[in-house]
Tab-separated table of C-alpha atoms and ligand atoms in Angstrom:
chain	number	residue	atom	x	y	z
A	1	LYS	CA	-98.820	36.404	-11.619
A	2	ALA	CA	-98.479	33.698	-14.278
A	3	LEU	CA	-99.131	36.315	-16.958
A	4	PHE	CA	-96.437	38.553	-15.463
A	5	MET	CA	-93.942	35.708	-15.500
A	6	LEU	CA	-94.775	34.920	-19.089
A	7	ILE	CA	-94.166	38.567	-20.105
A	8	ALA	CA	-90.898	38.666	-18.129
A	9	ILE	CA	-89.635	35.494	-19.752
A	10	THR	CA	-90.671	36.690	-23.230
A	11	ALA	CA	-88.811	39.921	-22.632
A	12	LEU	CA	-85.738	38.060	-21.479
A	13	VAL	CA	-85.710	35.735	-24.453
A	14	PHE	CA	-86.148	38.706	-26.805
A	15	THR	CA	-83.257	40.593	-25.204
A	16	ALA	CA	-80.975	37.626	-25.425
A	17	ALA	CA	-81.888	37.005	-29.095
A	18	CYS	CA	-81.010	40.623	-29.887
A	19	GLY	CA	-77.607	40.214	-28.275
A	20	GLY	CA	-78.209	42.707	-25.540
A	21	GLY	CA	-79.459	45.691	-27.588
A	22	SER	CA	-77.135	48.681	-27.453
A	23	SER	CA	-73.842	46.754	-27.429
A	24	ASP	CA	-74.959	44.996	-30.657
A	25	SER	CA	-73.333	47.544	-32.926
A	26	LYS	CA	-70.051	47.100	-31.076
A	27	SER	CA	-70.205	43.363	-30.496
A	28	GLY	CA	-67.215	41.776	-32.085
A	29	GLY	CA	-68.177	38.228	-32.809
A	30	LYS	CA	-65.996	36.180	-35.093
A	31	GLY	CA	-64.466	38.087	-37.974
A	32	LYS	CA	-65.079	41.611	-36.581
A	33	GLU	CA	-62.093	43.716	-35.655
A	34	VAL	CA	-61.635	44.743	-32.064
A	35	LYS	CA	-59.798	48.038	-31.597
A	36	VAL	CA	-56.937	47.971	-29.056
A	37	GLY	CA	-55.027	51.122	-28.248
A	38	VAL	CA	-51.260	51.084	-27.640
A	39	ILE	CA	-49.461	53.830	-25.724
A	40	SER	CA	-45.723	53.535	-26.012
A	41	TRP	CA	-42.501	55.525	-25.584
A	42	LEU	CA	-41.454	55.832	-29.209
A	43	ASN	CA	-39.319	58.956	-29.301
A	44	GLY	CA	-36.591	60.261	-26.944
A	45	SER	CA	-34.122	58.745	-24.543
A	46	GLY	CA	-36.149	55.592	-23.844
A	47	ALA	CA	-37.420	54.964	-27.360
A	48	SER	CA	-35.796	51.499	-27.501
A	49	TYR	CA	-38.236	50.321	-24.826
A	50	GLY	CA	-41.143	51.403	-27.030
A	51	GLU	CA	-39.559	50.024	-30.199
A	52	ALA	CA	-39.199	46.570	-28.643
A	53	ILE	CA	-42.738	46.722	-27.165
A	54	THR	CA	-44.424	47.738	-30.402
A	55	ASN	CA	-42.387	45.171	-32.392
A	56	GLY	CA	-43.522	42.460	-30.029
A	57	LEU	CA	-47.156	43.627	-30.336
A	58	LYS	CA	-47.049	43.810	-34.172
A	59	LEU	CA	-45.623	40.282	-34.387
A	60	ALA	CA	-48.328	38.876	-32.075
A	61	ASN	CA	-51.019	40.873	-33.864
A	62	LYS	CA	-50.181	39.403	-37.225
A	63	GLU	CA	-50.174	35.855	-35.881
A	64	ILE	CA	-53.435	36.320	-34.022
A	65	ASN	CA	-55.185	37.936	-37.040
A	66	ASP	CA	-53.823	35.207	-39.368
A	67	LYS	CA	-55.244	32.552	-37.117
A	68	GLY	CA	-58.533	34.389	-37.217
A	69	ASP	CA	-60.350	33.372	-34.000
A	70	VAL	CA	-60.319	37.057	-33.109
A	71	LYS	CA	-59.267	40.028	-35.224
A	72	ILE	CA	-57.428	42.875	-33.482
A	73	LYS	CA	-56.679	46.310	-34.859
A	74	LEU	CA	-53.858	48.095	-33.000
A	75	ILE	CA	-53.962	51.852	-32.824
A	76	THR	CA	-50.606	53.111	-31.582
A	77	GLU	CA	-49.789	56.460	-29.933
A	78	ASP	CA	-46.400	57.804	-28.865
A	79	SER	CA	-46.140	59.071	-25.246
A	80	ALA	CA	-42.475	60.171	-25.487
A	81	GLY	CA	-42.102	58.920	-21.904
A	82	LYS	CA	-44.113	61.893	-20.647
A	83	LYS	CA	-47.081	61.500	-18.425
A	84	ASP	CA	-49.081	64.433	-19.921
A	85	GLN	CA	-48.605	63.127	-23.439
A	86	ALA	CA	-49.530	59.627	-22.275
A	87	LYS	CA	-52.719	60.950	-20.698
A	88	SER	CA	-53.724	62.798	-23.884
A	89	ALA	CA	-53.014	59.644	-25.887
A	90	ALA	CA	-55.276	57.638	-23.537
A	91	GLU	CA	-58.092	60.187	-23.813
A	92	LYS	CA	-57.847	60.163	-27.610
A	93	LEU	CA	-57.878	56.371	-27.781
A	94	ILE	CA	-60.817	56.097	-25.373
A	95	ASN	CA	-62.968	59.022	-26.571
A	96	SER	CA	-62.188	59.327	-30.300
A	97	GLU	CA	-61.061	55.860	-31.312
A	98	ASN	CA	-63.462	53.979	-28.999
A	99	VAL	CA	-60.896	51.271	-28.250
A	100	SER	CA	-62.045	48.238	-26.266
A	101	ALA	CA	-58.701	47.910	-24.364
A	102	ILE	CA	-55.306	49.553	-24.028
A	103	ILE	CA	-51.778	48.091	-23.876
A	104	GLY	CA	-49.165	50.275	-22.254
A	105	PRO	CA	-48.009	52.875	-21.351
A	106	THR	CA	-44.248	52.116	-21.010
A	107	LEU	CA	-43.462	53.850	-17.734
A	108	SER	CA	-44.967	53.567	-14.276
A	109	THR	CA	-44.795	57.386	-14.155
A	110	GLU	CA	-47.176	57.448	-17.126
A	111	MET	CA	-49.373	54.605	-15.845
A	112	GLN	CA	-50.009	56.568	-12.687
A	113	VAL	CA	-52.024	59.030	-14.790
A	114	VAL	CA	-53.201	56.748	-17.610
A	115	GLY	CA	-54.347	53.934	-15.261
A	116	PRO	CA	-56.941	56.087	-13.425
A	117	THR	CA	-58.134	57.532	-16.826
A	118	ALA	CA	-58.736	54.067	-18.295
A	119	ASP	CA	-60.165	52.721	-15.072
A	120	SER	CA	-62.718	55.535	-14.673
A	121	SER	CA	-63.734	55.098	-18.351
A	122	GLY	CA	-64.176	51.374	-17.874
A	123	ILE	CA	-61.464	50.455	-20.398
A	124	PRO	CA	-59.214	47.525	-19.466
A	125	ILE	CA	-55.519	48.335	-19.611
A	126	ILE	CA	-52.476	46.050	-19.464
A	127	GLY	CA	-49.041	47.387	-18.531
A	128	THR	CA	-46.370	45.242	-20.106
A	129	SER	CA	-43.334	47.024	-18.638
A	130	THR	CA	-44.640	48.891	-15.557
A	131	THR	CA	-43.048	47.547	-12.384
A	132	ALA	CA	-43.458	50.179	-9.677
A	133	LYS	CA	-45.438	49.376	-6.571
A	134	GLY	CA	-49.192	49.777	-6.688
A	135	ILE	CA	-49.872	49.699	-10.461
A	136	PRO	CA	-52.637	47.007	-10.592
A	137	GLN	CA	-54.096	48.452	-7.433
A	138	ILE	CA	-55.010	51.622	-9.338
A	139	GLY	CA	-58.356	49.917	-10.209
A	140	ASP	CA	-60.276	46.887	-11.348
A	141	TYR	CA	-59.503	47.586	-15.025
A	142	VAL	CA	-55.701	47.830	-14.555
A	143	PHE	CA	-53.515	44.750	-15.141
A	144	ARG	CA	-49.825	44.072	-15.762
A	145	ASN	CA	-47.705	41.190	-16.944
A	146	SER	CA	-44.372	42.762	-15.903
A	147	ILE	CA	-42.819	41.506	-12.699
A	148	PRO	CA	-42.959	44.195	-9.969
A	149	GLU	CA	-39.710	45.442	-8.465
A	150	GLU	CA	-40.902	44.067	-5.108
A	151	GLN	CA	-40.439	40.542	-6.543
A	152	ALA	CA	-37.553	41.051	-8.965
A	153	ILE	CA	-35.070	43.111	-6.898
A	154	PRO	CA	-35.120	40.759	-3.797
A	155	ALA	CA	-34.330	37.851	-6.111
A	156	SER	CA	-31.398	39.504	-7.775
A	157	ILE	CA	-29.987	40.986	-4.545
A	158	LYS	CA	-30.181	37.575	-2.850
A	159	ALA	CA	-28.480	35.759	-5.769
A	160	ALA	CA	-25.702	38.395	-5.959
A	161	LYS	CA	-25.178	38.527	-2.211
A	162	GLU	CA	-24.742	34.787	-2.000
A	163	LYS	CA	-22.470	34.533	-4.977
A	164	TYR	CA	-20.156	37.433	-4.022
A	165	LYS	CA	-20.468	37.020	-0.207
A	166	ALA	CA	-21.374	40.734	-0.178
A	167	LYS	CA	-21.695	42.554	3.135
A	168	LYS	CA	-21.727	46.236	2.099
A	169	VAL	CA	-23.711	47.904	-0.662
A	170	ALA	CA	-24.039	51.431	-1.972
A	171	ILE	CA	-27.368	52.599	-3.438
A	172	LEU	CA	-27.717	54.936	-6.432
A	173	TYR	CA	-31.115	55.945	-7.785
A	174	GLY	CA	-33.096	58.417	-9.852
A	175	ASN	CA	-35.370	60.414	-7.584
A	176	ASP	CA	-37.644	61.981	-10.229
A	177	ASP	CA	-39.363	58.945	-11.707
A	178	VAL	CA	-42.043	56.656	-10.171
A	179	PHE	CA	-40.270	53.458	-11.226
A	180	THR	CA	-36.737	54.442	-10.188
A	181	LYS	CA	-38.005	55.633	-6.781
A	182	SER	CA	-40.075	52.469	-6.318
A	183	GLY	CA	-37.016	50.357	-7.141
A	184	TYR	CA	-35.026	52.341	-4.594
A	185	ASP	CA	-37.602	51.721	-1.864
A	186	VAL	CA	-37.309	48.006	-2.498
A	187	MET	CA	-33.463	48.138	-2.570
A	188	LYS	CA	-33.349	49.972	0.764
A	189	ASP	CA	-35.804	47.589	2.444
A	190	GLU	CA	-34.235	44.540	0.953
A	191	ALA	CA	-30.664	45.539	1.931
A	192	LYS	CA	-31.923	45.737	5.535
A	193	LYS	CA	-33.824	42.448	5.345
A	194	GLN	CA	-30.819	40.586	3.899
A	195	GLY	CA	-28.477	42.046	6.474
A	196	LEU	CA	-26.459	44.219	4.062
A	197	GLN	CA	-24.898	47.411	5.336
A	198	VAL	CA	-25.657	50.465	3.172
A	199	THR	CA	-22.458	52.487	2.844
A	200	THR	CA	-24.081	55.488	1.137
A	201	THR	CA	-27.241	56.418	-0.792
A	202	GLU	CA	-26.827	58.695	-3.767
A	203	LYS	CA	-29.403	60.286	-6.088
A	204	PHE	CA	-29.550	61.547	-9.711
A	205	GLN	CA	-32.031	62.967	-12.116
A	206	GLN	CA	-33.307	61.773	-15.509
A	207	GLY	CA	-31.095	62.980	-18.354
A	208	GLN	CA	-28.117	63.675	-16.091
A	209	ALA	CA	-24.813	63.357	-17.967
A	210	ASP	CA	-22.190	63.412	-15.226
A	211	TYR	CA	-22.268	61.047	-12.248
A	212	LYS	CA	-18.706	61.580	-10.966
A	213	ALA	CA	-19.750	63.269	-7.743
A	214	GLN	CA	-22.039	60.366	-6.754
A	215	LEU	CA	-19.564	57.720	-7.923
A	216	THR	CA	-16.634	59.354	-6.165
A	217	LYS	CA	-18.587	59.200	-2.926
A	218	ILE	CA	-19.615	55.616	-3.568
A	219	LYS	CA	-16.025	54.570	-4.386
A	220	SER	CA	-14.732	56.054	-1.125
A	221	THR	CA	-17.119	53.854	0.896
A	222	LYS	CA	-15.735	50.662	-0.706
A	223	PRO	CA	-19.036	48.740	-1.250
A	224	ASP	CA	-19.017	45.092	-2.354
A	225	MET	CA	-21.818	45.825	-4.839
A	226	ILE	CA	-23.823	48.795	-6.094
A	227	LEU	CA	-27.641	48.622	-6.136
A	228	CYS	CA	-28.776	50.981	-8.916
A	229	SER	CA	-32.315	51.995	-9.886
A	230	ALA	CA	-32.225	53.618	-13.317
A	231	LEU	CA	-33.673	53.534	-16.831
A	232	TYR	CA	-31.260	52.148	-19.498
A	233	ASN	CA	-29.970	55.498	-20.772
A	234	GLU	CA	-28.865	56.819	-17.367
A	235	GLY	CA	-27.927	53.317	-16.143
A	236	ALA	CA	-25.570	52.599	-18.994
A	237	VAL	CA	-23.790	55.976	-18.623
A	238	ILE	CA	-23.461	55.321	-14.858
A	239	MET	CA	-21.830	51.947	-15.439
A	240	ASP	CA	-19.488	53.393	-18.095
A	241	GLN	CA	-18.355	56.212	-15.824
A	242	ALA	CA	-18.015	53.837	-12.826
A	243	ARG	CA	-15.723	51.426	-14.695
A	244	LYS	CA	-13.633	54.375	-15.972
A	245	MET	CA	-13.191	55.501	-12.383
A	246	GLY	CA	-11.962	52.016	-11.414
A	247	ILE	CA	-15.206	50.830	-9.729
A	248	ASP	CA	-15.342	47.198	-10.808
A	249	VAL	CA	-17.834	45.754	-8.348
A	250	PRO	CA	-21.067	44.129	-9.569
A	251	PHE	CA	-24.185	46.244	-10.125
A	252	VAL	CA	-27.634	45.025	-9.210
A	253	GLY	CA	-30.291	46.782	-11.255
A	254	GLY	CA	-34.036	46.961	-11.548
A	255	ASN	CA	-36.244	46.614	-14.584
A	256	GLY	CA	-34.837	49.636	-16.438
A	257	PHE	CA	-31.610	47.687	-17.004
A	258	ASN	CA	-33.407	44.777	-18.725
A	259	SER	CA	-32.554	46.204	-22.148
A	260	PRO	CA	-29.753	45.308	-24.527
A	261	GLN	CA	-29.345	49.078	-24.902
A	262	VAL	CA	-27.304	48.909	-21.727
A	263	ILE	CA	-24.720	46.816	-23.527
A	264	ASP	CA	-24.969	48.895	-26.760
A	265	ILE	CA	-24.261	52.133	-24.842
A	266	ALA	CA	-21.876	50.926	-22.140
A	267	GLY	CA	-20.001	48.149	-23.972
A	268	ASP	CA	-17.737	46.148	-21.707
A	269	ALA	CA	-18.621	48.423	-18.824
A	270	ALA	CA	-22.006	46.682	-18.682
A	271	ASN	CA	-20.335	43.384	-17.641
A	272	GLY	CA	-21.209	42.489	-14.065
A	273	LEU	CA	-24.760	43.808	-14.176
A	274	ILE	CA	-27.287	41.507	-12.406
A	275	VAL	CA	-31.005	41.763	-13.142
A	276	ALA	CA	-34.140	39.687	-12.605
A	277	THR	CA	-36.652	39.210	-15.447
A	278	PRO	CA	-39.424	36.916	-16.597
A	279	TRP	CA	-37.701	36.581	-19.950
A	280	PHE	CA	-34.687	34.561	-21.007
A	281	ALA	CA	-34.014	34.167	-24.769
A	282	GLY	CA	-31.761	31.115	-24.215
A	283	LYS	CA	-34.512	28.996	-22.669
A	284	ASP	CA	-34.771	25.460	-23.919
A	285	ASP	CA	-38.427	25.794	-24.967
A	286	GLN	CA	-39.702	25.439	-28.534
A	287	LYS	CA	-42.153	28.346	-28.075
A	288	VAL	CA	-39.259	30.637	-27.033
A	289	LYS	CA	-37.060	29.405	-29.915
A	290	ASP	CA	-39.789	30.004	-32.478
A	291	PHE	CA	-40.444	33.494	-31.161
A	292	VAL	CA	-36.780	34.431	-31.176
A	293	LYS	CA	-36.430	33.210	-34.770
A	294	LYS	CA	-39.615	34.944	-36.040
A	295	TYR	CA	-38.627	38.215	-34.337
A	296	LYS	CA	-35.103	38.046	-35.711
A	297	ASP	CA	-36.367	37.340	-39.234
A	298	LYS	CA	-38.727	40.277	-39.077
A	299	TYR	CA	-36.710	42.920	-37.243
A	300	GLY	CA	-33.096	41.854	-37.803
A	301	LYS	CA	-32.261	41.654	-34.088
A	302	ASP	CA	-32.888	39.621	-31.014
A	303	PRO	CA	-35.986	40.270	-29.003
A	304	ASP	CA	-35.594	41.604	-25.501
A	305	GLN	CA	-37.693	41.332	-22.355
A	306	PHE	CA	-39.898	44.223	-23.401
A	307	ALA	CA	-40.715	42.650	-26.781
A	308	ALA	CA	-41.479	39.302	-25.105
A	309	GLN	CA	-43.747	40.809	-22.462
A	310	ALA	CA	-45.680	42.785	-25.077
A	311	TYR	CA	-46.058	39.692	-27.306
A	312	ASP	CA	-47.489	37.623	-24.441
A	313	ALA	CA	-49.730	40.463	-23.294
A	314	LEU	CA	-51.498	40.671	-26.666
A	315	TYR	CA	-52.092	36.906	-26.648
A	316	VAL	CA	-53.527	37.165	-23.099
A	317	LEU	CA	-55.774	39.981	-24.304
A	318	ALA	CA	-56.783	38.123	-27.484
A	319	ALA	CA	-57.748	35.085	-25.405
A	320	ALA	CA	-59.886	37.300	-23.132
A	321	ILE	CA	-61.582	38.889	-26.183
A	322	GLU	CA	-62.269	35.450	-27.632
A	323	ARG	CA	-63.799	34.204	-24.384
A	324	ALA	CA	-65.847	37.423	-24.031
A	325	GLY	CA	-67.082	36.906	-27.618
A	326	SER	CA	-67.500	40.615	-28.002
A	327	ASP	CA	-65.625	43.930	-28.007
A	328	ASP	CA	-67.426	45.098	-24.892
A	329	PRO	CA	-64.766	46.478	-22.533
A	330	ASP	CA	-66.510	45.225	-19.407
A	331	ALA	CA	-66.787	41.680	-20.725
A	332	ILE	CA	-63.155	41.779	-21.831
A	333	ARG	CA	-62.087	43.044	-18.345
A	334	ASP	CA	-63.978	40.217	-16.642
A	335	GLU	CA	-62.357	37.595	-18.859
A	336	LEU	CA	-58.882	39.158	-18.442
A	337	ALA	CA	-59.310	38.897	-14.647
A	338	LYS	CA	-59.871	35.173	-15.088
A	339	THR	CA	-56.478	34.600	-16.886
A	340	LYS	CA	-55.000	31.545	-15.231
A	341	ASP	CA	-52.024	29.380	-16.216
A	342	PHE	CA	-51.614	31.137	-19.549
A	343	LYS	CA	-48.676	29.551	-21.288
A	344	GLY	CA	-46.652	32.043	-23.219
A	345	ILE	CA	-43.051	32.673	-24.144
A	346	LEU	CA	-42.334	34.164	-20.657
A	347	GLY	CA	-43.539	30.939	-19.071
A	348	THR	CA	-46.818	30.223	-17.333
A	349	MET	CA	-48.631	33.197	-15.877
A	350	SER	CA	-51.834	34.097	-14.036
A	351	PHE	CA	-53.265	37.343	-12.839
A	352	ASP	CA	-53.851	37.508	-9.073
A	353	LYS	CA	-57.043	39.019	-7.743
A	354	GLU	CA	-55.665	42.510	-8.147
A	355	GLY	CA	-54.601	42.001	-11.728
A	356	ASP	CA	-50.902	41.590	-11.000
A	357	ILE	CA	-48.724	38.949	-12.621
A	358	VAL	CA	-47.941	35.764	-10.731
A	359	MET	CA	-44.641	34.454	-11.999
A	360	LYS	CA	-41.148	33.791	-10.675
A	361	PRO	CA	-38.304	35.843	-12.205
A	362	THR	CA	-35.039	34.421	-13.572
A	363	VAL	CA	-31.780	36.136	-12.473
A	364	LEU	CA	-29.440	37.082	-15.303
A	365	ILE	CA	-25.947	38.653	-15.481
A	366	ILE	CA	-24.299	40.504	-18.305
A	367	LYS	CA	-21.075	38.584	-19.018
A	368	ASP	CA	-18.835	38.771	-22.055
A	369	GLY	CA	-21.200	41.364	-23.502
A	370	LYS	CA	-24.480	39.395	-23.203
A	371	PHE	CA	-27.244	38.471	-20.819
A	372	GLN	CA	-26.638	35.017	-19.372
A	373	GLU	CA	-28.215	32.950	-16.611
A	374	PHE	CA	-26.712	33.918	-13.250
A	375	LYS	CA	-25.446	30.899	-11.410
B	1	1QQ	C1	-41.395	51.259	-15.118
B	1	1QQ	C2	-40.327	50.417	-15.698
B	1	1QQ	C3	-39.473	50.949	-16.781
B	1	1QQ	C4	-38.117	50.345	-16.724
B	1	1QQ	C5	-40.155	50.609	-18.072
B	1	1QQ	C6	-39.354	50.934	-19.281
B	1	1QQ	O1	-40.170	49.328	-15.226
B	1	1QQ	O2	-41.496	52.482	-15.460
B	1	1QQ	O3	-42.158	50.728	-14.314
């Protein structure tokens, strides 16, 4: 028995000394580059989301690599906001590029197919903008640092209801996208919970150009506010057409509206839009100020929520890679899951046991053509 123990211990010591055998060729100790795949919406009607996200990632990547505790190589694929393209991108990153982790994709619609692919391949994935219900619950390898609609929308509806003493709301939502539908579900439930009467519920489709039929109906029911679940392109056009029809009540929007594109497209018509977000550029925090300056210097414009979330996500991932001390996806996943009280530019965040973000959103309003704190 003693001899057996001796052999077992010798074998153990030998394995440990060799760094676990097969993973040795992949192990990314100090100085070695760890490959991280990025899937982002870079072309088409929502390309500004992907532009902000990849800008935020590039900025963080340079800082992380310059510091040198870990080295990350980003490999970026465009999904064009389409779930099939997002899935092919994930397969390429996992099977051909052998990435150790993935950041993205942009839309919950895409994550619903990419999440299961990454999860079944044992590759950790962090959504930085996916806010529909059930995303981290796809599997143990799926995380997100974007605040779910279930937390953001109740906060913005409550703040708007109190401020405007609203009693009646109309709801307008896109019924062909996972995120816009999920936002609608929360709006409907929350209106009920907060004792708001829903005057009418109207639907639209992605890419729709004319919303007059829906808006005419909404106008006739005289709501105190409009709850709208849309991506920025449709959302901005809706607000523009609403204001032109004389609908001047506040809009409460979901995550899709958290883009300065709403202001670029709708102009003054965007005033009166209320949203909840983990990001506020005007925060009196040195970290936030530094980030805003660095981003502006590099890209010639202010960062938005999507850039900030992506920036923090890469730092969260880099910290997990550093703690794992290797590029082994399983080890990185386990360290990601332990993320607690990470201090980034969004504030302090942790992952809950399902891999969802724990953080309170801030409520903002577009006033005088810019996002401001809603008080
Ligand atoms: C989602 C979203 C979109 C607004 C991301 C751009 O929140 O698809 O979940």
